[in-house]
């Protein structure tokens, strides 16, 4: 869109996009190192540690239905179901989450449900203690006699071990079989028990095979097999697997396909049912991946919850915490605001650090999970993440880099200047400005009238030009519209619309003529991190008059920005750091680089309040000019500003002075 109109800018804009992304990375890195290192590492390490396990020890056990079944004696459950979640011994944290997920679901009286974690033999010393403690407290772990594997027979061992495991204790007492159904489930699936039970209750109890048919678009359960995310087998099939040579002879291969093969070869599983569309994968790329679906009301299970962020979104969607009782003992806030993040994925190759991908993730997740990695890459990758909360929305594009620019340029003025501002309580204001330029006085009169959400500004300049701006706030929530026009020059009339949203700031202004100039700017992101672009379009010549892009990062004590301006010809980087937030001391630097001429400029400056009424600023620029500014509020709202500049490169040059007076009685 940026480069379609003019052909000259086309090649440049490709370059500018490349440069923008590189620079974005650079900012990412800088900002990451400056702000996130400590908290990020620490938090992550803390999250990973199994100590989380101990802090949860007061949570009730995950078999609510056992208790429910034993208390009075309502009708006996329609069936008994074992959910075996195949996982690994070291997944303490995940087991903890899963226990909460299943333990807090509404009890389902129609069925007796046991949730157990299934893994192969332990192989580490610490597991002997930690897993044993888990078993003592929760008693929900099955350790199979196998070596940990995924597609080399773990599922076979699981099913074929069950009849023996549950044989002695249970079968003699109650019915002849301990369970009616057995589920093999992954540890990244969320099963909604009530919905599952509801779906199975009317179905057969024998020769039963139920799940998500593979491949993704397949709807006929007899064509292939059920996905390993979670499938249901009736107990007779479990017993058959234990005794059948067909299964024993063929244990290796994708575990879900292998199970399908057994049933096919043995002519079993005549009662097959497809759970689609109530089972599906968590949506990440719905267009390409047909197993995925948007989270929806009638869901039995959601699969591929590969990280905490996805779990949280899913649990939030299904209102998992709705039943939390109010109490004086705790207060859980409604919301921490939402989060929008950007992440850089970097990889270490020997001594080199390779930046491999860059991602702006606009998913909105609770802020407390902002440091979950978004890169989702395998082990040797390191994740960096910069994110920010959505307190308020991003600043408009024009504000990116503004604080540094203000420190370096605002109020420096080497013309003699008188700025008189009169503001009365009724909202009618008057500002006069007189600037002496080459002995000629230019004076402006500026009045302002405010009523409700409408502000009218009228400015009369020394050539008797009248410019008027009518601004209306909150026409629609978050918008501001302003109409401005000049008399006698009506060609300069403009309509200005601003829209401020929690994740975006859009401004548009259009000249009100037959061949209007159009300017559009957008910033997305948050109060902290915003990414923006600005385009100007001349409808008369059909060409782009300007396009700029930039990124800004702002925290309480620093603000950094990178802007690609002048149709991709100039790169501006700026940085401001509040050195002492109590006093207000700040330093700032701004650098520009012309990509065409390789010309560089820079300025650095400082701002230092001497006392609550006095401000001292200094500035040094690449061309050897030194400037200082002294501003004093000599009575409330009345400022006198003295500024001076000296060119150190020019021999014998006289310093330039400026004096400005602002009165706001
Ligand atoms: C586990 O399996 C191995 C061989 O597969 C066998 O030698 C061993 O006795 C089994 N252990 C138990 C406790 O059943
Ligand atoms: C299983 O394998 C054994 C030995 O390899 C063979 O004797 C038997 O016929 C096989 N059974 C089936 C059902 O393929
Ligand atoms: C969660 O709660 C909200 C508000 O009560 C409701 O609109 C929504 O349908 C619920 N979601 C589900 C999946 O039940
Ligand atoms: C005059 O002073 C007011 C208040 O300090 C300021 O907003 C305005 O920009 C100044 N005008 C000029 C022309 O410097
Ligand atoms: C003026 O703005 C306020 C919020 O700032 C809004 O509640 C009110 O409806 C607006 N009034 C008009 C006339 O638009
Ligand atoms: C006043 O308007 C005239 C005509 O549009 C223009 O040429 C002139 O520059 C304007 N004066 C100022 C001070 O803006």
XYZ file of C-alpha atoms and ligand atoms in Angstrom:
749
model
C 0.000 0.000 0.000
C 2.805 2.310 0.812
C 4.645 2.079 -2.460
C 1.990 1.421 -5.087
C 1.656 5.001 -6.312
C 5.054 6.447 -6.989
C 7.584 4.245 -8.758
C 10.611 5.936 -7.305
C 9.803 5.167 -3.709
C 9.034 1.573 -4.529
C 12.510 0.133 -4.249
C 13.240 2.312 -1.306
C 10.212 1.209 0.557
C 11.304 -2.411 0.309
C 14.574 -1.350 1.799
C 12.799 0.675 4.397
C 10.656 -2.243 5.450
C 13.777 -4.353 5.808
C 15.491 -1.628 7.752
C 12.453 -1.102 9.929
C 12.299 -4.721 10.882
C 16.011 -4.883 11.607
C 15.738 -1.849 13.749
C 12.744 -3.182 15.471
C 14.902 -6.123 16.412
C 17.603 -3.837 17.633
C 15.140 -2.004 19.836
C 13.801 -5.298 21.004
C 17.251 -6.328 22.094
C 18.157 -3.062 23.712
C 14.946 -2.790 25.571
C 15.023 -6.388 26.589
C 18.425 -6.079 28.107
C 17.568 -2.873 29.809
C 14.346 -3.894 31.380
C 13.325 -7.466 31.290
C 16.379 -9.533 32.074
C 16.043 -9.762 35.807
C 12.361 -10.234 36.204
C 12.009 -12.466 33.222
C 14.631 -14.974 34.186
C 13.714 -14.999 37.764
C 10.042 -15.474 37.114
C 10.567 -18.218 34.651
C 12.914 -20.109 36.851
C 10.493 -19.815 39.698
C 7.642 -21.049 37.583
C 9.596 -24.067 36.435
C 10.691 -25.183 39.821
C 8.826 -28.063 41.334
C 8.362 -25.975 44.444
C 5.084 -24.933 42.878
C 3.940 -28.385 43.786
C 4.309 -27.834 47.484
C 2.555 -24.547 47.553
C -0.522 -26.229 46.148
C -0.702 -28.954 48.725
C -3.906 -27.701 50.249
C -5.889 -28.248 47.104
C -8.485 -30.967 47.392
C -7.888 -34.176 45.606
C -8.865 -34.449 42.009
C -11.480 -37.102 42.365
C -14.539 -35.180 43.407
C -16.894 -37.782 42.037
C -15.558 -40.494 44.334
C -16.708 -38.501 47.292
C -19.972 -37.628 45.631
C -20.664 -41.283 44.865
C -20.109 -42.364 48.439
C -22.218 -39.835 50.354
C -26.030 -40.392 50.130
C -27.178 -42.828 47.509
C -28.556 -41.196 44.416
C -28.988 -43.356 41.322
C -25.755 -45.197 40.551
C -23.648 -43.695 37.808
C -24.547 -44.748 34.292
C -20.958 -45.736 33.685
C -17.457 -45.688 35.101
C -14.715 -43.964 33.166
C -10.957 -43.941 33.562
C -9.138 -41.033 31.980
C -5.467 -41.900 31.624
C -3.373 -38.876 30.787
C -0.108 -40.067 29.300
C 2.621 -37.751 30.492
C 6.199 -37.738 31.804
C 7.383 -38.056 35.404
C 9.067 -34.643 35.366
C 5.920 -32.749 34.400
C 5.092 -31.816 37.981
C 3.824 -28.408 37.120
C 1.592 -29.638 34.347
C 0.132 -32.352 36.561
C -0.606 -29.720 39.103
C -2.489 -27.667 36.539
C -4.371 -30.697 35.257
C -5.424 -31.670 38.755
C -6.873 -28.217 39.202
C -8.525 -28.332 35.799
C -10.293 -31.621 36.485
C -10.682 -31.247 40.226
C -12.593 -27.982 39.931
C -14.999 -29.043 37.231
C -18.577 -29.441 38.231
C -19.187 -32.982 39.542
C -20.999 -35.130 37.006
C -23.367 -37.489 38.854
C -24.152 -39.451 35.693
C -20.708 -41.005 35.678
C -17.925 -42.064 37.971
C -14.754 -40.560 36.594
C -11.183 -41.204 37.662
C -8.372 -39.120 36.241
C -4.928 -40.724 36.423
C -1.527 -39.739 35.144
C 0.323 -42.452 33.304
C 4.027 -42.714 32.740
C 6.792 -45.276 32.412
C 9.327 -46.263 35.052
C 11.053 -43.502 36.968
C 14.686 -42.949 36.122
C 15.902 -40.166 38.406
C 16.660 -40.003 42.063
C 14.520 -36.932 42.784
C 11.530 -38.523 41.122
C 11.635 -41.337 43.659
C 10.832 -38.807 46.353
C 8.664 -36.267 44.571
C 6.493 -38.713 42.688
C 6.113 -40.827 45.799
C 4.867 -37.790 47.718
C 2.412 -37.021 44.945
C 1.093 -40.539 45.104
C 0.762 -40.339 48.878
C -1.282 -37.199 48.632
C -3.205 -37.599 45.402
C -3.041 -41.289 44.588
C -3.652 -40.592 40.928
C -0.543 -41.941 39.238
C -0.004 -45.113 37.262
C 3.588 -46.121 36.601
C 3.837 -48.612 33.780
C 6.640 -51.099 33.485
C 8.278 -49.561 30.424
C 10.937 -47.096 29.412
C 9.553 -43.686 28.518
C 8.611 -43.494 24.829
C 5.867 -42.117 22.714
C 5.420 -44.344 19.714
C 7.249 -47.469 20.815
C 4.574 -49.213 22.732
C 3.696 -47.025 25.698
C 0.054 -47.040 24.664
C 0.114 -50.801 24.272
C 1.647 -51.169 27.704
C -0.989 -48.814 29.090
C -4.003 -50.677 27.784
C -2.580 -54.125 28.281
C -1.581 -53.409 31.886
C -4.961 -52.089 32.982
C -6.900 -55.376 33.308
C -4.275 -56.734 35.701
C -3.840 -53.498 37.596
C -7.520 -53.270 38.400
C -8.241 -56.962 38.549
C -7.939 -58.077 42.172
C -9.257 -55.179 44.227
C -12.283 -53.981 42.325
C -13.716 -56.749 40.184
C -14.752 -59.042 43.034
C -16.555 -56.343 45.006
C -18.771 -54.445 42.573
C -19.401 -55.264 38.945
C -17.309 -57.600 36.906
C -15.397 -54.770 35.321
C -13.685 -51.873 37.055
C -14.518 -49.390 34.316
C -16.877 -49.244 31.379
C -14.625 -46.989 29.368
C -10.978 -46.078 29.280
C -9.599 -42.927 27.716
C -6.086 -42.470 26.514
C -5.484 -38.721 26.551
C -2.546 -36.435 25.873
C -1.405 -34.049 28.553
C -2.164 -31.035 26.380
C -5.858 -31.603 26.077
C -8.632 -30.005 28.063
C -11.615 -32.296 28.464
C -14.921 -30.907 29.667
C -16.264 -33.783 31.702
C -19.916 -32.820 31.742
C -20.050 -32.465 27.972
C -18.150 -35.706 27.455
C -20.458 -37.666 29.712
C -23.498 -36.167 28.080
C -22.210 -37.308 24.693
C -21.387 -40.860 25.788
C -24.339 -41.691 28.041
C -26.707 -42.703 25.208
C -24.036 -44.666 23.326
C -23.193 -48.400 23.579
C -20.991 -49.714 26.384
C -19.393 -52.469 24.323
C -17.073 -52.652 21.337
C -16.947 -48.902 21.467
C -14.386 -46.555 19.894
C -14.955 -42.839 20.135
C -12.869 -39.789 19.301
C -11.638 -37.280 16.792
C -11.431 -38.880 13.354
C -8.205 -38.528 11.443
C -7.306 -36.885 9.043
C -8.602 -33.455 9.926
C -11.435 -33.117 7.387
C -12.511 -36.767 7.796
C -15.930 -37.255 9.306
C -16.459 -41.001 8.835
C -15.144 -42.881 11.884
C -14.831 -46.132 9.925
C -12.336 -44.874 7.352
C -9.283 -44.369 9.483
C -8.677 -44.029 13.204
C -9.120 -41.635 16.136
C -6.552 -38.991 16.944
C -4.282 -39.627 19.922
C -5.406 -36.386 21.544
C -7.960 -38.449 23.425
C -10.029 -41.454 22.452
C -12.415 -43.703 24.328
C -12.335 -47.499 24.273
C -14.848 -49.682 26.017
C -13.473 -52.068 28.659
C -14.032 -55.170 26.522
C -11.677 -53.707 23.922
C -9.076 -53.026 26.590
C -9.255 -56.649 27.652
C -9.087 -57.734 24.043
C -5.929 -55.649 23.526
C -4.347 -57.336 26.504
C -5.017 -60.801 25.161
C -4.729 -60.287 21.430
C -1.673 -61.260 19.420
C -2.638 -58.676 16.861
C -1.862 -55.938 19.340
C 1.132 -57.669 20.863
C 2.717 -58.148 17.447
C 2.327 -54.547 16.379
C 3.169 -52.034 19.047
C 5.446 -49.551 17.307
C 4.374 -46.616 15.190
C 2.220 -43.563 15.762
C 0.295 -44.738 18.769
C -3.149 -43.610 17.649
C -2.768 -45.177 14.223
C -1.528 -48.407 15.783
C -4.660 -48.639 17.929
C -6.772 -48.060 14.816
C -4.853 -50.821 13.019
C -5.473 -53.315 15.840
C -9.189 -52.708 15.781
C -9.283 -52.876 11.985
C -7.289 -56.112 11.886
C -9.282 -57.671 14.696
C -12.632 -56.561 13.301
C -13.328 -54.719 16.533
C -14.777 -51.366 17.392
C -18.025 -51.769 15.494
C -19.602 -49.003 17.552
C -17.586 -46.076 16.359
C -18.499 -42.463 16.842
C -16.944 -39.279 15.666
C -16.884 -36.488 18.233
C -16.325 -33.699 15.740
C -16.817 -30.829 15.793
C -16.923 -30.905 19.587
C -13.274 -31.945 19.771
C -10.634 -29.853 18.061
C -7.193 -28.307 18.208
C -6.599 -24.933 19.809
C -6.785 -22.274 17.087
C -3.477 -20.887 15.962
C -3.772 -20.984 12.202
C -7.274 -22.024 11.343
C -6.952 -21.329 7.658
C -4.145 -23.821 7.159
C -4.868 -26.340 9.853
C -8.207 -28.009 9.476
C -7.992 -29.718 12.869
C -8.305 -26.323 14.509
C -11.423 -24.432 15.444
C -12.233 -21.296 17.309
C -13.131 -21.995 20.919
C -16.855 -22.462 21.010
C -19.691 -23.096 23.379
C -20.365 -26.717 22.572
C -16.988 -28.226 23.104
C -15.970 -31.539 24.569
C -12.255 -31.026 24.340
C -9.585 -28.643 23.150
C -6.226 -30.073 22.187
C -2.709 -28.696 21.698
C -2.677 -26.487 24.750
C 1.064 -26.313 24.494
C 1.732 -23.496 26.881
C 0.258 -21.787 29.852
C -1.081 -18.912 27.808
C -3.208 -21.291 25.753
C -4.461 -23.031 28.864
C -5.388 -19.739 30.403
C -7.268 -18.529 27.392
C -9.141 -21.786 27.188
C -9.988 -21.863 30.877
C -11.067 -18.277 30.719
C -13.255 -18.931 27.738
C -15.025 -21.792 29.482
C -15.483 -19.758 32.655
C -13.481 -22.194 34.766
C -13.304 -19.797 37.718
C -16.912 -18.701 37.640
C -17.801 -20.669 40.777
C -15.193 -18.968 42.962
C -16.873 -17.934 46.175
C -16.420 -14.421 47.504
C -14.578 -14.256 50.800
C -12.860 -11.871 53.144
C -9.705 -13.926 52.809
C -8.846 -13.020 49.277
C -9.521 -10.606 46.540
C -8.969 -11.587 42.964
C -9.004 -8.614 40.638
C -11.375 -8.563 37.694
C -8.584 -7.952 35.273
C -5.008 -6.765 35.047
C -5.587 -5.358 31.625
C -4.608 -7.217 28.564
C -1.367 -7.777 26.931
C 0.092 -7.320 23.534
C 3.549 -8.534 22.975
C 6.343 -8.750 20.539
C 8.952 -11.410 20.689
C 12.293 -11.988 19.148
C 13.519 -15.535 18.985
C 17.252 -15.802 19.067
C 19.456 -18.808 18.884
C 23.045 -19.333 19.885
C 25.241 -21.060 17.349
C 28.598 -21.459 18.969
C 29.732 -17.939 19.615
C 27.231 -16.340 17.299
C 23.798 -15.286 18.179
C 21.411 -15.701 15.330
C 18.180 -13.834 15.253
C 15.775 -16.191 13.723
C 12.354 -14.846 13.942
C 10.485 -11.850 14.929
C 6.927 -11.827 15.836
C 4.447 -9.286 16.873
C 1.792 -11.149 18.692
C -1.372 -9.291 19.219
C -3.112 -12.016 21.116
C -4.694 -10.652 24.170
C -3.920 -12.622 27.264
C -3.999 -11.665 30.902
C -1.084 -9.477 31.748
C 0.106 -11.829 34.430
C 1.147 -14.253 31.728
C 2.924 -11.711 29.639
C 6.220 -13.456 29.914
C 5.068 -16.736 28.492
C 7.136 -17.257 25.423
C 5.427 -16.730 22.155
C 8.123 -18.209 19.983
C 7.155 -21.776 20.663
C 10.359 -23.252 19.303
C 12.243 -26.350 20.372
C 14.938 -26.494 22.968
C 18.121 -24.766 21.766
C 16.201 -21.600 21.205
C 16.208 -18.786 23.593
C 13.199 -16.655 23.884
C 13.053 -12.984 24.319
C 9.890 -11.250 24.863
C 8.898 -7.731 25.201
C 5.429 -7.088 26.141
C 3.381 -4.569 27.765
C 0.143 -4.241 29.511
C -2.840 -2.593 28.048
C -3.408 0.067 30.625
C -4.219 2.674 28.102
C -3.928 2.485 24.395
C -0.885 3.436 22.388
C -0.033 7.044 21.831
C -0.708 8.359 18.348
C 2.109 7.985 15.854
C 3.087 11.611 16.239
C 3.927 10.983 19.884
C 6.523 8.320 19.184
C 9.831 9.813 20.258
C 8.131 13.001 21.411
C 9.470 13.088 24.946
C 13.084 12.994 23.774
C 12.331 15.560 21.084
C 10.716 17.832 23.652
C 13.666 17.623 25.985
C 16.046 18.522 23.188
C 14.084 21.245 21.445
C 11.136 22.522 23.385
C 11.356 26.109 24.595
C 14.754 26.713 23.038
C 14.235 29.876 21.150
C 16.795 32.334 20.028
C 14.425 34.945 18.693
C 13.200 37.589 21.051
C 9.813 36.439 21.881
C 6.945 37.416 24.017
C 4.344 34.838 24.733
C 1.426 36.068 26.725
C -1.194 33.586 27.646
C -4.360 34.697 29.318
C -6.728 32.058 30.487
C -9.933 32.840 32.262
C -11.941 30.431 34.340
C -14.842 30.293 31.904
C -12.802 28.527 29.292
C -12.246 31.566 27.137
C -8.571 31.996 26.549
C -6.429 34.523 24.814
C -2.881 34.045 23.697
C -0.804 36.640 22.006
C 2.560 36.003 20.567
C 4.955 38.512 19.194
C 8.180 37.443 17.646
C 10.772 39.890 16.571
C 12.382 38.834 13.342
C 14.668 41.299 11.627
C 13.057 44.205 13.377
C 9.596 43.163 12.164
C 7.026 42.281 14.716
C 4.729 39.412 13.949
C 1.927 39.044 16.428
C -0.757 36.410 16.774
C -3.966 36.495 18.754
C -5.365 33.223 19.803
C -8.654 32.691 21.571
C -10.221 29.559 22.758
C -13.767 28.789 23.703
C -14.804 25.599 25.456
C -18.301 24.246 25.903
C -18.931 20.691 26.961
C -16.993 18.475 24.615
C -16.511 21.149 22.020
C -13.538 23.457 21.809
C -13.284 26.326 19.377
C -9.900 27.867 18.677
C -9.659 31.072 16.729
C -6.315 32.461 15.729
C -5.769 35.756 14.044
C -2.294 36.318 12.724
C -0.585 39.553 11.867
C -1.618 39.318 8.208
C -5.219 39.208 9.398
C -5.551 35.588 8.488
C -8.106 33.926 10.705
C -7.812 30.242 11.360
C -10.451 28.397 13.253
C -10.457 24.949 14.685
C -13.574 23.320 16.007
C -12.853 20.188 17.949
C -15.417 17.787 19.332
C -14.385 15.126 21.805
C -16.070 11.805 22.270
C -18.396 11.911 19.292
C -18.197 8.174 19.390
C -16.386 6.737 22.379
C -12.688 7.304 22.008
C -12.882 9.637 19.055
C -12.045 13.221 18.597
C -12.931 15.099 15.477
C -11.643 18.497 14.582
C -12.482 20.750 11.705
C -10.113 23.553 10.952
C -10.232 26.253 8.349
C -8.539 29.501 7.590
C -10.066 32.681 6.305
C -9.637 34.040 3.720
C -7.722 30.984 2.530
C -10.454 28.359 2.564
C -8.186 25.941 0.700
C -6.419 25.198 3.886
C -9.536 23.772 5.542
C -8.951 20.414 7.076
C -10.918 17.745 8.812
C -9.070 15.861 11.460
C -10.307 12.700 13.074
C -8.652 10.870 15.896
C -9.674 7.529 17.215
C -8.109 6.162 20.362
C -8.745 2.533 21.122
C -7.159 0.304 23.772
C -4.972 -1.294 21.107
C -4.825 1.334 18.421
C -4.696 5.008 17.735
C -5.794 6.124 14.339
C -5.662 9.649 13.069
C -6.801 10.843 9.704
C -6.887 14.276 8.251
C -8.164 15.349 4.959
C -7.984 18.710 3.240
C -11.426 19.953 2.268
C -10.788 20.812 -1.338
C -11.527 19.220 -4.701
C -8.173 17.547 -4.738
C -7.591 16.903 -1.090
C -4.433 15.999 0.671
C -4.971 12.987 2.799
C -2.953 11.981 5.796
C -3.417 8.862 7.743
C -1.532 7.547 10.706
C -1.962 4.458 12.797
C -0.299 3.191 15.875
C -0.998 -0.184 17.342
C 0.192 -1.655 20.565
C -0.082 -0.388 24.060
C 0.813 2.539 26.187
C 4.276 1.038 26.496
C 4.979 -0.464 23.137
C 3.618 1.088 20.025
C 4.267 0.471 16.421
C 3.053 3.023 13.975
C 3.085 4.332 10.471
C 1.991 7.460 8.720
C 1.154 8.059 5.078
C 0.370 11.226 3.214
C -1.384 11.096 -0.110
C -1.939 13.819 -2.639
C -5.077 13.084 -4.643
C -4.168 15.659 -7.259
C -0.900 14.101 -8.343
C -1.842 10.644 -7.133
C 1.413 10.363 -5.292
C 2.491 9.681 -1.792
C 3.703 12.832 -0.170
C 5.134 11.105 2.828
C 5.428 7.824 4.567
C 7.048 7.211 7.892
C 7.110 4.277 10.218
C 8.322 3.876 13.714
C 8.308 2.036 16.956
C 8.340 3.414 20.435
C 8.880 1.786 23.760
C 8.072 3.616 26.947
C 8.300 2.634 30.555
C 8.193 4.708 33.685
C 11.793 5.744 33.418
C 12.779 5.456 29.804
C 11.485 5.875 26.350
C 13.143 4.727 23.170
C 12.012 5.172 19.633
C 13.090 4.434 16.142
C 11.538 6.185 13.204
C 12.075 5.746 9.536
C 11.144 9.087 8.052
C 11.307 11.054 4.813
C 9.977 8.204 2.683
C 12.480 5.813 4.097
C 15.483 8.087 3.644
C 16.120 9.085 7.206
C 16.406 6.988 10.241
C 15.915 8.618 13.604
C 16.638 6.974 16.882
C 15.908 8.642 20.144
C 16.258 7.737 23.734
C 15.323 9.455 26.945
C 16.104 8.239 30.401
C 14.679 9.649 33.592
C 17.746 9.487 35.794
C 16.065 10.612 38.944
C 12.303 10.270 38.937
C 11.913 12.104 42.259
C 13.611 15.235 41.105
C 12.938 14.865 37.389
C 16.463 14.790 36.046
C 16.568 13.343 32.563
C 18.988 12.808 29.729
C 18.107 12.349 26.107
C 19.793 11.681 22.816
C 18.621 11.743 19.265
C 20.473 10.508 16.227
C 19.572 10.666 12.584
C 21.129 8.838 9.722
C 20.436 9.618 6.087
C 20.314 6.349 4.260
C 21.034 7.996 0.906
C 23.884 10.330 1.798
C 25.167 8.508 4.873
C 25.050 11.795 6.727
C 24.711 11.541 10.483
C 23.507 14.040 13.007
C 23.072 13.774 16.700
C 22.178 15.802 19.693
C 22.353 14.982 23.330
C 20.864 16.929 26.126
C 19.857 17.005 29.738
C 17.124 18.513 31.773
C 17.551 19.261 35.414
C 15.199 21.015 37.790
C 17.251 23.188 40.127
C 14.321 23.732 42.437
C 10.563 23.273 42.006
C 10.358 26.521 40.031
C 13.554 26.482 38.023
C 14.604 24.296 35.150
C 17.996 24.092 33.522
C 18.486 22.368 30.201
C 21.603 21.816 28.150
C 22.118 20.544 24.643
C 25.073 19.605 22.530
C 24.834 18.887 18.805
C 27.087 17.163 16.273
C 27.961 20.446 14.556
C 29.599 21.815 17.667
C 26.751 23.941 18.919
C 26.232 24.163 22.624
C 22.987 25.470 24.012
C 21.469 26.009 27.393
C 18.102 27.064 28.667
C 17.055 28.521 31.949
C 13.386 28.654 32.765
C 11.852 30.083 35.861
C 8.299 30.193 37.042
C 8.524 33.532 38.771
C 4.931 33.459 39.811
C 2.358 30.711 39.343
C 1.802 29.989 35.666
C 4.151 32.707 34.575
C 7.300 31.503 32.951
C 10.332 33.358 31.866
C 12.713 31.465 29.654
C 16.217 32.469 28.756
C 18.086 30.468 26.186
C 21.472 30.800 24.570
C 23.433 29.002 21.933
C 27.110 29.140 21.088
C 28.810 27.719 18.028
C 32.135 26.301 19.178
C 33.326 25.677 15.610
C 32.941 29.219 14.399
C 35.842 31.323 15.559
C 34.776 34.580 17.092
C 31.070 33.881 16.770
C 28.799 35.707 19.130
C 26.390 33.648 21.156
C 22.709 33.903 20.291
C 20.258 34.733 23.015
C 16.548 34.402 23.369
C 14.063 35.538 25.958
C 10.479 34.366 26.220
C 7.767 35.275 28.608
C 4.622 33.306 29.196
C 1.906 34.648 31.404
C -1.093 32.699 32.507
C -2.730 34.873 35.129
C 9.206 -55.102 34.017
O 9.470 -55.657 32.749
C 10.695 -56.365 32.714
C 10.931 -56.847 31.300
O 10.063 -56.269 30.399
C 10.648 -57.545 33.676
O 11.872 -58.210 33.656
C 10.379 -57.020 35.064
O 10.214 -58.087 35.963
C 9.122 -56.205 35.076
N 8.989 -55.575 36.389
C 7.861 -55.636 37.081
C 7.889 -54.968 38.409
O 6.875 -56.201 36.660
C 2.340 -62.780 16.046
O 3.714 -63.118 15.917
C 3.981 -64.492 16.161
C 5.466 -64.708 16.132
O 6.113 -63.763 15.344
C 3.259 -65.329 15.118
O 3.473 -66.650 15.390
C 1.780 -65.017 15.168
O 1.091 -65.700 14.142
C 1.533 -63.521 15.034
N 0.113 -63.283 15.243
C -0.574 -62.477 14.485
C -2.014 -62.333 14.851
O -0.088 -61.863 13.549
C -18.983 -17.660 30.225
O -19.657 -16.647 30.917
C -20.147 -15.598 30.088
C -20.729 -14.546 30.987
O -21.476 -15.101 31.999
C -21.150 -16.174 29.101
O -21.599 -15.159 28.251
C -20.476 -17.237 28.269
O -21.412 -17.841 27.404
C -19.869 -18.304 29.170
N -19.087 -19.201 28.349
C -19.311 -20.491 28.289
C -18.453 -21.279 27.402
O -20.183 -21.019 28.947
C 2.952 30.382 24.308
O 2.880 29.779 25.597
C 1.940 28.750 25.688
C 1.924 28.293 27.134
O 3.201 28.227 27.635
C 2.331 27.643 24.731
O 1.362 26.609 24.796
C 2.378 28.179 23.339
O 2.827 27.165 22.446
C 3.331 29.352 23.285
N 3.272 29.911 21.962
C 4.354 30.036 21.197
C 4.143 30.632 19.869
O 5.458 29.697 21.594
C -18.969 14.533 26.377
O -17.970 13.623 26.826
C -18.381 12.806 27.890
C -17.212 11.947 28.284
O -16.048 12.699 28.321
C -19.564 11.951 27.466
O -20.009 11.186 28.573
C -20.690 12.857 26.980
O -21.734 12.049 26.475
C -20.188 13.770 25.896
N -21.217 14.693 25.513
C -21.584 14.872 24.258
C -22.635 15.894 24.035
O -21.102 14.237 23.349
C -2.100 34.674 5.315
O -2.780 34.170 4.194
C -2.137 34.468 2.968
C -3.040 33.955 1.899
O -3.437 32.645 2.152
C -0.769 33.818 2.928
O -0.120 34.098 1.736
C 0.044 34.296 4.084
O 1.262 33.633 4.143
C -0.713 34.093 5.379
N 0.018 34.692 6.444
C 0.480 34.014 7.457
C 1.247 34.773 8.477
O 0.261 32.814 7.595
